[in-house]
Amino acid sequence: MVRPHRRPRDRPARRPTTARRRVPRTDRKRATRVTTRFPAGTFTPDPRPNAPHLMLWAQTRLELLLLLRNGEQLLLTMFIPITLLVGLCLLPLDGLGEHRIDNVVPAVMMVAVMSTAFTGQAIAVGFDRRYGALKRIGATALPKWGIIAGKSAAVVIVVAIQALILGTIGIALGWRPELAGLALGAVAIAIGTVTFAAMGLLLGGTLKAEIVLALANILWFVMLGIGSIVFASDQLPDALRFAARLIPSGALAHTLREALDLSIDWFGVAVLAVWAAASGWAASRLFRFT
């Protein structure tokens, strides 16, 4: 036996679920007014990488600021070349030729390029890898070639500042170059900077920081001695002078001196180009972020 459904006497009748008169305030359909200071789409995710030239400029600016704010780098890139230029021009030294200033200025320019682009760059990259800075940069959208190009561009800017300062001091000491020679010398410095920057990236991007620190300084002294052979007296054997021109420092020294004398050393340019191509290719293949 089933009892029929009945409503208790003391309970009121249930109201219908559908609204009869008006919709509650929370259920009304009306335009939502949003007051904000930001335009629509400001916080919309846009995971695309930035333009390559903008990423390259940002990396170049960062590397340039790091170079100019480092006291050790300024000592290596500014103080030592300026001291060499003033000392070799004013001290009574033999073996520098009749026109001393014409030999000293390109020699010091070679030292400045080598110090900034090779030694300083290799040491900076080695310790950036050690402390994990390059690892964090490598995790961004910037490709490996962008990191190398950004560092090289920053070095080129610093070398241009060096050349301007050293040239001004040289003129104050009696150096009188031709305008055409200055133009050719600027091209030679640019080629040498690219070469030594590629070599510095190869050294700093493949070995441990401690090894890079020791090896970069040793190679700096070795290449400094090789480059000075080009400016030595003619009493040295021709074979030794030719062998010195096969090394980047000797090739840059001879090319720069010939350029300031309104001549082009195509052999030196070829040597620098080969070293730059080989070092750049090896750096792009072997460069490691850690």
PDB file of C-alpha atoms in Angstrom:
ATOM      1  CA  MET A   1       0.000   0.000   0.000  1.00  0.00           C
ATOM      2  CA  VAL A   2       1.423   3.373  -1.057  1.00  0.00           C
ATOM      3  CA  ARG A   3       0.469   6.528   0.732  1.00  0.00           C
ATOM      4  CA  PRO A   4      -0.541   9.322  -1.672  1.00  0.00           C
ATOM      5  CA  HIS A   5       1.558  12.478  -1.783  1.00  0.00           C
ATOM      6  CA  ARG A   6       0.131  15.230   0.380  1.00  0.00           C
ATOM      7  CA  ARG A   7       1.392  18.636   1.428  1.00  0.00           C
ATOM      8  CA  PRO A   8       1.613  19.198   5.146  1.00  0.00           C
ATOM      9  CA  ARG A   9      -0.905  21.620   6.503  1.00  0.00           C
ATOM     10  CA  ASP A  10       1.636  23.817   8.272  1.00  0.00           C
ATOM     11  CA  ARG A  11       3.996  24.215   5.259  1.00  0.00           C
ATOM     12  CA  PRO A  12       3.246  26.895   2.614  1.00  0.00           C
ATOM     13  CA  ALA A  13       2.989  26.013  -1.032  1.00  0.00           C
ATOM     14  CA  ARG A  14       6.250  26.037  -3.014  1.00  0.00           C
ATOM     15  CA  ARG A  15       6.700  29.014  -5.278  1.00  0.00           C
ATOM     16  CA  PRO A  16       7.289  28.431  -8.973  1.00  0.00           C
ATOM     17  CA  THR A  17      10.923  28.437 -10.096  1.00  0.00           C
ATOM     18  CA  THR A  18      10.371  30.783 -13.011  1.00  0.00           C
ATOM     19  CA  ALA A  19      10.333  34.533 -12.427  1.00  0.00           C
ATOM     20  CA  ARG A  20       6.989  36.186 -12.982  1.00  0.00           C
ATOM     21  CA  ARG A  21       7.601  39.880 -12.458  1.00  0.00           C
ATOM     22  CA  ARG A  22      11.336  40.771 -12.873  1.00  0.00           C
ATOM     23  CA  VAL A  23      14.748  39.172 -13.127  1.00  0.00           C
ATOM     24  CA  PRO A  24      16.973  39.527 -10.040  1.00  0.00           C
ATOM     25  CA  ARG A  25      19.663  42.178 -10.227  1.00  0.00           C
ATOM     26  CA  THR A  26      22.516  39.682 -10.469  1.00  0.00           C
ATOM     27  CA  ASP A  27      20.930  37.956 -13.464  1.00  0.00           C
ATOM     28  CA  ARG A  28      20.236  40.997 -15.585  1.00  0.00           C
ATOM     29  CA  LYS A  29      21.971  41.171 -18.927  1.00  0.00           C
ATOM     30  CA  ARG A  30      23.551  44.559 -19.346  1.00  0.00           C
ATOM     31  CA  ALA A  31      26.811  46.055 -20.595  1.00  0.00           C
ATOM     32  CA  THR A  32      29.619  45.769 -18.075  1.00  0.00           C
ATOM     33  CA  ARG A  33      31.486  48.969 -17.462  1.00  0.00           C
ATOM     34  CA  VAL A  34      35.228  48.435 -16.896  1.00  0.00           C
ATOM     35  CA  THR A  35      37.329  51.347 -15.772  1.00  0.00           C
ATOM     36  CA  THR A  36      41.041  50.794 -16.455  1.00  0.00           C
ATOM     37  CA  ARG A  37      44.075  52.829 -17.410  1.00  0.00           C
ATOM     38  CA  PHE A  38      45.438  50.259 -19.851  1.00  0.00           C
ATOM     39  CA  PRO A  39      44.112  49.829 -23.387  1.00  0.00           C
ATOM     40  CA  ALA A  40      42.544  46.579 -24.444  1.00  0.00           C
ATOM     41  CA  GLY A  41      45.075  43.868 -25.207  1.00  0.00           C
ATOM     42  CA  THR A  42      47.859  45.263 -23.037  1.00  0.00           C
ATOM     43  CA  PHE A  43      48.205  42.090 -20.982  1.00  0.00           C
ATOM     44  CA  THR A  44      47.327  39.664 -23.754  1.00  0.00           C
ATOM     45  CA  PRO A  45      50.098  37.032 -24.083  1.00  0.00           C
ATOM     46  CA  ASP A  46      52.186  37.466 -27.224  1.00  0.00           C
ATOM     47  CA  PRO A  47      54.929  34.796 -27.146  1.00  0.00           C
ATOM     48  CA  ARG A  48      56.614  35.817 -30.388  1.00  0.00           C
ATOM     49  CA  PRO A  49      60.333  36.723 -30.294  1.00  0.00           C
ATOM     50  CA  ASN A  50      61.362  40.309 -30.865  1.00  0.00           C
ATOM     51  CA  ALA A  51      62.831  41.541 -34.136  1.00  0.00           C
ATOM     52  CA  PRO A  52      66.433  40.328 -34.653  1.00  0.00           C
ATOM     53  CA  HIS A  53      67.884  43.817 -35.024  1.00  0.00           C
ATOM     54  CA  LEU A  54      66.229  44.968 -31.795  1.00  0.00           C
ATOM     55  CA  MET A  55      67.565  41.960 -29.900  1.00  0.00           C
ATOM     56  CA  LEU A  56      71.018  42.580 -31.357  1.00  0.00           C
ATOM     57  CA  TRP A  57      70.948  46.243 -30.339  1.00  0.00           C
ATOM     58  CA  ALA A  58      69.848  45.378 -26.786  1.00  0.00           C
ATOM     59  CA  GLN A  59      72.641  42.821 -26.446  1.00  0.00           C
ATOM     60  CA  THR A  60      75.218  45.239 -27.874  1.00  0.00           C
ATOM     61  CA  ARG A  61      74.153  47.982 -25.468  1.00  0.00           C
ATOM     62  CA  LEU A  62      74.370  45.594 -22.515  1.00  0.00           C
ATOM     63  CA  GLU A  63      77.852  44.384 -23.454  1.00  0.00           C
ATOM     64  CA  LEU A  64      79.056  47.943 -24.056  1.00  0.00           C
ATOM     65  CA  LEU A  65      77.909  49.085 -20.609  1.00  0.00           C
ATOM     66  CA  LEU A  66      79.588  46.092 -18.986  1.00  0.00           C
ATOM     67  CA  LEU A  67      82.863  46.858 -20.754  1.00  0.00           C
ATOM     68  CA  LEU A  68      82.867  50.535 -19.830  1.00  0.00           C
ATOM     69  CA  ARG A  69      81.939  49.917 -16.185  1.00  0.00           C
ATOM     70  CA  ASN A  70      84.647  47.315 -15.562  1.00  0.00           C
ATOM     71  CA  GLY A  71      87.734  48.877 -14.006  1.00  0.00           C
ATOM     72  CA  GLU A  72      90.043  46.028 -15.010  1.00  0.00           C
ATOM     73  CA  GLN A  73      88.863  46.274 -18.597  1.00  0.00           C
ATOM     74  CA  LEU A  74      89.500  50.011 -18.650  1.00  0.00           C
ATOM     75  CA  LEU A  75      93.004  49.415 -17.285  1.00  0.00           C
ATOM     76  CA  LEU A  76      93.709  46.931 -20.044  1.00  0.00           C
ATOM     77  CA  THR A  77      92.058  48.855 -22.859  1.00  0.00           C
ATOM     78  CA  MET A  78      92.872  52.479 -22.009  1.00  0.00           C
ATOM     79  CA  PHE A  79      95.624  52.945 -19.453  1.00  0.00           C
ATOM     80  CA  ILE A  80      98.190  50.477 -20.829  1.00  0.00           C
ATOM     81  CA  PRO A  81      98.001  51.641 -24.499  1.00  0.00           C
ATOM     82  CA  ILE A  82      98.140  55.312 -23.505  1.00  0.00           C
ATOM     83  CA  THR A  83     101.134  54.656 -21.242  1.00  0.00           C
ATOM     84  CA  LEU A  84     102.920  52.781 -24.028  1.00  0.00           C
ATOM     85  CA  LEU A  85     102.243  55.548 -26.534  1.00  0.00           C
ATOM     86  CA  VAL A  86     103.529  58.333 -24.308  1.00  0.00           C
ATOM     87  CA  GLY A  87     106.496  56.333 -23.018  1.00  0.00           C
ATOM     88  CA  LEU A  88     107.716  55.102 -26.407  1.00  0.00           C
ATOM     89  CA  CYS A  89     107.447  58.591 -27.871  1.00  0.00           C
ATOM     90  CA  LEU A  90     109.163  60.503 -25.076  1.00  0.00           C
ATOM     91  CA  LEU A  91     111.722  58.106 -23.595  1.00  0.00           C
ATOM     92  CA  PRO A  92     115.173  57.961 -25.265  1.00  0.00           C
ATOM     93  CA  LEU A  93     114.932  54.474 -26.772  1.00  0.00           C
ATOM     94  CA  ASP A  94     116.832  53.075 -29.755  1.00  0.00           C
ATOM     95  CA  GLY A  95     115.623  50.807 -32.530  1.00  0.00           C
ATOM     96  CA  LEU A  96     112.371  52.638 -33.264  1.00  0.00           C
ATOM     97  CA  GLY A  97     113.468  54.166 -36.549  1.00  0.00           C
ATOM     98  CA  GLU A  98     114.110  57.693 -37.673  1.00  0.00           C
ATOM     99  CA  HIS A  99     110.458  58.743 -37.564  1.00  0.00           C
ATOM    100  CA  ARG A 100     109.616  57.236 -34.211  1.00  0.00           C
ATOM    101  CA  ILE A 101     106.065  58.475 -33.943  1.00  0.00           C
ATOM    102  CA  ASP A 102     105.116  56.920 -37.300  1.00  0.00           C
ATOM    103  CA  ASN A 103     106.118  53.475 -36.008  1.00  0.00           C
ATOM    104  CA  VAL A 104     104.895  53.846 -32.443  1.00  0.00           C
ATOM    105  CA  VAL A 105     101.306  54.857 -33.206  1.00  0.00           C
ATOM    106  CA  PRO A 106     100.389  51.811 -35.351  1.00  0.00           C
ATOM    107  CA  ALA A 107     102.196  49.524 -32.900  1.00  0.00           C
ATOM    108  CA  VAL A 108     100.202  50.882 -29.967  1.00  0.00           C
ATOM    109  CA  MET A 109      97.007  50.658 -32.016  1.00  0.00           C
ATOM    110  CA  MET A 110      97.732  46.977 -32.549  1.00  0.00           C
ATOM    111  CA  VAL A 111      98.242  46.496 -28.803  1.00  0.00           C
ATOM    112  CA  ALA A 112      94.969  48.292 -28.043  1.00  0.00           C
ATOM    113  CA  VAL A 113      92.977  46.173 -30.489  1.00  0.00           C
ATOM    114  CA  MET A 114      94.524  42.969 -29.195  1.00  0.00           C
ATOM    115  CA  SER A 115      93.943  43.937 -25.552  1.00  0.00           C
ATOM    116  CA  THR A 116      90.289  44.805 -26.023  1.00  0.00           C
ATOM    117  CA  ALA A 117      89.116  42.331 -28.627  1.00  0.00           C
ATOM    118  CA  PHE A 118      91.124  39.277 -27.596  1.00  0.00           C
ATOM    119  CA  THR A 119      92.404  39.300 -24.014  1.00  0.00           C
ATOM    120  CA  GLY A 120      89.642  41.292 -22.352  1.00  0.00           C
ATOM    121  CA  GLN A 121      86.923  39.592 -24.358  1.00  0.00           C
ATOM    122  CA  ALA A 122      88.183  36.075 -23.652  1.00  0.00           C
ATOM    123  CA  ILE A 123      88.482  36.678 -19.904  1.00  0.00           C
ATOM    124  CA  ALA A 124      85.058  38.329 -19.685  1.00  0.00           C
ATOM    125  CA  VAL A 125      83.351  35.506 -21.585  1.00  0.00           C
ATOM    126  CA  GLY A 126      85.121  32.850 -19.527  1.00  0.00           C
ATOM    127  CA  PHE A 127      83.958  34.277 -16.207  1.00  0.00           C
ATOM    128  CA  ASP A 128      80.466  34.996 -17.549  1.00  0.00           C
ATOM    129  CA  ARG A 129      80.207  31.294 -18.310  1.00  0.00           C
ATOM    130  CA  ARG A 130      81.519  30.405 -14.876  1.00  0.00           C
ATOM    131  CA  TYR A 131      78.951  32.520 -13.004  1.00  0.00           C
ATOM    132  CA  GLY A 132      76.047  31.437 -15.221  1.00  0.00           C
ATOM    133  CA  ALA A 133      75.441  34.770 -16.948  1.00  0.00           C
ATOM    134  CA  LEU A 134      75.695  33.328 -20.449  1.00  0.00           C
ATOM    135  CA  LYS A 135      73.440  30.431 -19.476  1.00  0.00           C
ATOM    136  CA  ARG A 136      70.671  32.861 -18.603  1.00  0.00           C
ATOM    137  CA  ILE A 137      71.188  34.815 -21.814  1.00  0.00           C
ATOM    138  CA  GLY A 138      71.136  31.559 -23.770  1.00  0.00           C
ATOM    139  CA  ALA A 139      67.701  30.763 -22.320  1.00  0.00           C
ATOM    140  CA  THR A 140      66.231  33.831 -24.017  1.00  0.00           C
ATOM    141  CA  ALA A 141      65.072  34.142 -27.606  1.00  0.00           C
ATOM    142  CA  LEU A 142      68.450  35.585 -28.604  1.00  0.00           C
ATOM    143  CA  PRO A 143      70.239  33.016 -30.809  1.00  0.00           C
ATOM    144  CA  LYS A 144      73.861  32.037 -30.387  1.00  0.00           C
ATOM    145  CA  TRP A 145      74.953  34.146 -33.334  1.00  0.00           C
ATOM    146  CA  GLY A 146      73.238  37.144 -31.725  1.00  0.00           C
ATOM    147  CA  ILE A 147      75.291  36.746 -28.557  1.00  0.00           C
ATOM    148  CA  ILE A 148      78.521  36.558 -30.556  1.00  0.00           C
ATOM    149  CA  ALA A 149      77.518  39.481 -32.789  1.00  0.00           C
ATOM    150  CA  GLY A 150      76.481  41.611 -29.808  1.00  0.00           C
ATOM    151  CA  LYS A 151      79.773  41.088 -28.028  1.00  0.00           C
ATOM    152  CA  SER A 152      81.723  41.771 -31.222  1.00  0.00           C
ATOM    153  CA  ALA A 153      79.773  44.967 -31.920  1.00  0.00           C
ATOM    154  CA  ALA A 154      80.444  46.237 -28.389  1.00  0.00           C
ATOM    155  CA  VAL A 155      84.147  45.535 -28.845  1.00  0.00           C
ATOM    156  CA  VAL A 156      84.159  47.419 -32.162  1.00  0.00           C
ATOM    157  CA  ILE A 157      82.655  50.480 -30.461  1.00  0.00           C
ATOM    158  CA  VAL A 158      85.232  50.369 -27.655  1.00  0.00           C
ATOM    159  CA  VAL A 159      88.066  49.996 -30.173  1.00  0.00           C
ATOM    160  CA  ALA A 160      86.748  53.013 -32.086  1.00  0.00           C
ATOM    161  CA  ILE A 161      86.879  55.047 -28.867  1.00  0.00           C
ATOM    162  CA  GLN A 162      90.414  53.788 -28.250  1.00  0.00           C
ATOM    163  CA  ALA A 163      91.549  54.734 -31.734  1.00  0.00           C
ATOM    164  CA  LEU A 164      90.091  58.221 -31.356  1.00  0.00           C
ATOM    165  CA  ILE A 165      91.826  58.793 -28.006  1.00  0.00           C
ATOM    166  CA  LEU A 166      95.170  57.343 -29.104  1.00  0.00           C
ATOM    167  CA  GLY A 167      95.054  59.248 -32.384  1.00  0.00           C
ATOM    168  CA  THR A 168      94.399  62.507 -30.556  1.00  0.00           C
ATOM    169  CA  ILE A 169      97.322  61.890 -28.202  1.00  0.00           C
ATOM    170  CA  GLY A 170      99.534  60.933 -31.155  1.00  0.00           C
ATOM    171  CA  ILE A 171      98.690  64.167 -32.959  1.00  0.00           C
ATOM    172  CA  ALA A 172      99.543  66.086 -29.797  1.00  0.00           C
ATOM    173  CA  LEU A 173     102.930  64.323 -29.771  1.00  0.00           C
ATOM    174  CA  GLY A 174     103.696  65.230 -33.388  1.00  0.00           C
ATOM    175  CA  TRP A 175     101.998  62.561 -35.476  1.00  0.00           C
ATOM    176  CA  ARG A 176     100.781  63.936 -38.809  1.00  0.00           C
ATOM    177  CA  PRO A 177      98.936  61.271 -40.847  1.00  0.00           C
ATOM    178  CA  GLU A 178      97.167  61.763 -44.164  1.00  0.00           C
ATOM    179  CA  LEU A 179      93.368  61.687 -44.272  1.00  0.00           C
ATOM    180  CA  ALA A 180      93.413  58.860 -46.800  1.00  0.00           C
ATOM    181  CA  GLY A 181      95.803  56.969 -44.551  1.00  0.00           C
ATOM    182  CA  LEU A 182      93.424  57.390 -41.632  1.00  0.00           C
ATOM    183  CA  ALA A 183      90.592  55.935 -43.710  1.00  0.00           C
ATOM    184  CA  LEU A 184      92.674  52.922 -44.718  1.00  0.00           C
ATOM    185  CA  GLY A 185      93.858  52.546 -41.135  1.00  0.00           C
ATOM    186  CA  ALA A 186      90.269  52.496 -39.893  1.00  0.00           C
ATOM    187  CA  VAL A 187      89.498  49.632 -42.278  1.00  0.00           C
ATOM    188  CA  ALA A 188      92.561  47.731 -41.086  1.00  0.00           C
ATOM    189  CA  ILE A 189      91.569  48.255 -37.446  1.00  0.00           C
ATOM    190  CA  ALA A 190      88.038  47.019 -38.170  1.00  0.00           C
ATOM    191  CA  ILE A 191      89.330  43.839 -39.808  1.00  0.00           C
ATOM    192  CA  GLY A 192      91.765  43.236 -36.961  1.00  0.00           C
ATOM    193  CA  THR A 193      89.046  43.822 -34.372  1.00  0.00           C
ATOM    194  CA  VAL A 194      86.773  41.223 -35.935  1.00  0.00           C
ATOM    195  CA  THR A 195      89.650  38.750 -36.073  1.00  0.00           C
ATOM    196  CA  PHE A 196      90.715  39.148 -32.453  1.00  0.00           C
ATOM    197  CA  ALA A 197      87.116  39.225 -31.220  1.00  0.00           C
ATOM    198  CA  ALA A 198      86.428  35.885 -32.894  1.00  0.00           C
ATOM    199  CA  MET A 199      89.601  34.458 -31.359  1.00  0.00           C
ATOM    200  CA  GLY A 200      88.628  35.764 -27.920  1.00  0.00           C
ATOM    201  CA  LEU A 201      85.150  34.256 -28.158  1.00  0.00           C
ATOM    202  CA  LEU A 202      86.634  30.946 -29.229  1.00  0.00           C
ATOM    203  CA  LEU A 203      89.026  30.880 -26.290  1.00  0.00           C
ATOM    204  CA  GLY A 204      86.590  32.175 -23.676  1.00  0.00           C
ATOM    205  CA  GLY A 205      83.677  30.055 -24.869  1.00  0.00           C
ATOM    206  CA  THR A 206      85.380  26.670 -24.817  1.00  0.00           C
ATOM    207  CA  LEU A 207      87.742  26.469 -21.815  1.00  0.00           C
ATOM    208  CA  LYS A 208      87.417  26.935 -18.058  1.00  0.00           C
ATOM    209  CA  ALA A 209      87.688  30.436 -16.636  1.00  0.00           C
ATOM    210  CA  GLU A 210      90.980  29.796 -14.831  1.00  0.00           C
ATOM    211  CA  ILE A 211      92.581  28.350 -17.958  1.00  0.00           C
ATOM    212  CA  VAL A 212      91.236  31.225 -20.048  1.00  0.00           C
ATOM    213  CA  LEU A 213      92.679  33.780 -17.618  1.00  0.00           C
ATOM    214  CA  ALA A 214      96.157  32.276 -17.766  1.00  0.00           C
ATOM    215  CA  LEU A 215      96.188  31.416 -21.464  1.00  0.00           C
ATOM    216  CA  ALA A 216      94.801  34.774 -22.610  1.00  0.00           C
ATOM    217  CA  ASN A 217      97.538  36.679 -20.777  1.00  0.00           C
ATOM    218  CA  ILE A 218     100.267  34.361 -22.052  1.00  0.00           C
ATOM    219  CA  LEU A 219      99.057  34.671 -25.636  1.00  0.00           C
ATOM    220  CA  TRP A 220      98.847  38.443 -25.226  1.00  0.00           C
ATOM    221  CA  PHE A 221     102.556  38.654 -24.366  1.00  0.00           C
ATOM    222  CA  VAL A 222     103.497  36.193 -27.128  1.00  0.00           C
ATOM    223  CA  MET A 223     101.554  38.046 -29.817  1.00  0.00           C
ATOM    224  CA  LEU A 224     102.875  41.364 -28.518  1.00  0.00           C
ATOM    225  CA  GLY A 225     106.416  40.136 -29.082  1.00  0.00           C
ATOM    226  CA  ILE A 226     105.539  38.775 -32.518  1.00  0.00           C
ATOM    227  CA  GLY A 227     103.901  42.038 -33.528  1.00  0.00           C
ATOM    228  CA  SER A 228     106.938  44.032 -32.430  1.00  0.00           C
ATOM    229  CA  ILE A 229     109.110  42.066 -34.868  1.00  0.00           C
ATOM    230  CA  VAL A 230     107.394  43.863 -37.732  1.00  0.00           C
ATOM    231  CA  PHE A 231     108.574  47.222 -36.384  1.00  0.00           C
ATOM    232  CA  ALA A 232     112.086  46.012 -35.571  1.00  0.00           C
ATOM    233  CA  SER A 233     115.131  46.987 -37.562  1.00  0.00           C
ATOM    234  CA  ASP A 234     115.915  45.492 -40.935  1.00  0.00           C
ATOM    235  CA  GLN A 235     118.733  43.431 -39.422  1.00  0.00           C
ATOM    236  CA  LEU A 236     116.305  40.596 -38.643  1.00  0.00           C
ATOM    237  CA  PRO A 237     116.074  37.786 -41.212  1.00  0.00           C
ATOM    238  CA  ASP A 238     113.377  38.114 -43.828  1.00  0.00           C
ATOM    239  CA  ALA A 239     112.097  34.625 -43.009  1.00  0.00           C
ATOM    240  CA  LEU A 240     111.445  35.668 -39.409  1.00  0.00           C
ATOM    241  CA  ARG A 241     109.631  38.811 -40.472  1.00  0.00           C
ATOM    242  CA  PHE A 242     107.521  36.807 -42.935  1.00  0.00           C
ATOM    243  CA  ALA A 243     106.667  34.241 -40.252  1.00  0.00           C
ATOM    244  CA  ALA A 244     105.585  37.047 -37.930  1.00  0.00           C
ATOM    245  CA  ARG A 245     103.159  38.283 -40.568  1.00  0.00           C
ATOM    246  CA  LEU A 246     101.392  34.907 -40.503  1.00  0.00           C
ATOM    247  CA  ILE A 247     100.271  35.560 -36.916  1.00  0.00           C
ATOM    248  CA  PRO A 248      97.279  37.909 -36.412  1.00  0.00           C
ATOM    249  CA  SER A 249      99.243  40.449 -34.363  1.00  0.00           C
ATOM    250  CA  GLY A 250     102.036  40.654 -36.931  1.00  0.00           C
ATOM    251  CA  ALA A 251      99.581  40.793 -39.822  1.00  0.00           C
ATOM    252  CA  LEU A 252      97.609  43.608 -38.193  1.00  0.00           C
ATOM    253  CA  ALA A 253     100.742  45.571 -37.298  1.00  0.00           C
ATOM    254  CA  HIS A 254     102.130  45.425 -40.836  1.00  0.00           C
ATOM    255  CA  THR A 255      98.751  46.074 -42.465  1.00  0.00           C
ATOM    256  CA  LEU A 256      98.113  49.073 -40.240  1.00  0.00           C
ATOM    257  CA  ARG A 257     101.524  50.584 -40.873  1.00  0.00           C
ATOM    258  CA  GLU A 258     101.166  50.157 -44.629  1.00  0.00           C
ATOM    259  CA  ALA A 259      97.667  51.643 -44.524  1.00  0.00           C
ATOM    260  CA  LEU A 260      98.897  54.764 -42.757  1.00  0.00           C
ATOM    261  CA  ASP A 261     101.557  55.043 -45.478  1.00  0.00           C
ATOM    262  CA  LEU A 262      98.794  55.031 -48.149  1.00  0.00           C
ATOM    263  CA  SER A 263      99.439  51.430 -49.164  1.00  0.00           C
ATOM    264  CA  ILE A 264      97.388  48.235 -48.901  1.00  0.00           C
ATOM    265  CA  ASP A 265      98.934  45.031 -47.588  1.00  0.00           C
ATOM    266  CA  TRP A 266      96.731  42.477 -49.313  1.00  0.00           C
ATOM    267  CA  PHE A 267      98.685  39.603 -47.818  1.00  0.00           C
ATOM    268  CA  GLY A 268      98.059  40.882 -44.296  1.00  0.00           C
ATOM    269  CA  VAL A 269      94.373  41.421 -45.050  1.00  0.00           C
ATOM    270  CA  ALA A 270      94.115  37.854 -46.344  1.00  0.00           C
ATOM    271  CA  VAL A 271      95.827  36.486 -43.223  1.00  0.00           C
ATOM    272  CA  LEU A 272      93.453  38.386 -40.949  1.00  0.00           C
ATOM    273  CA  ALA A 273      90.442  37.270 -42.980  1.00  0.00           C
ATOM    274  CA  VAL A 274      91.477  33.610 -42.756  1.00  0.00           C
ATOM    275  CA  TRP A 275      92.012  33.827 -39.002  1.00  0.00           C
ATOM    276  CA  ALA A 276      88.665  35.605 -38.562  1.00  0.00           C
ATOM    277  CA  ALA A 277      86.760  33.060 -40.658  1.00  0.00           C
ATOM    278  CA  ALA A 278      88.358  30.058 -38.971  1.00  0.00           C
ATOM    279  CA  SER A 279      87.930  31.431 -35.448  1.00  0.00           C
ATOM    280  CA  GLY A 280      84.365  32.559 -36.082  1.00  0.00           C
ATOM    281  CA  TRP A 281      83.375  29.195 -37.514  1.00  0.00           C
ATOM    282  CA  ALA A 282      84.975  27.334 -34.611  1.00  0.00           C
ATOM    283  CA  ALA A 283      83.384  29.669 -32.050  1.00  0.00           C
ATOM    284  CA  SER A 284      79.905  29.177 -33.513  1.00  0.00           C
ATOM    285  CA  ARG A 285      80.401  25.404 -33.391  1.00  0.00           C
ATOM    286  CA  LEU A 286      82.197  24.962 -30.061  1.00  0.00           C
ATOM    287  CA  PHE A 287      80.849  27.874 -28.018  1.00  0.00           C
ATOM    288  CA  ARG A 288      79.271  26.670 -24.756  1.00  0.00           C
ATOM    289  CA  PHE A 289      77.147  28.604 -22.296  1.00  0.00           C
ATOM    290  CA  THR A 290      78.306  26.641 -19.229  1.00  0.00           C
TER     291      THR A 290
END
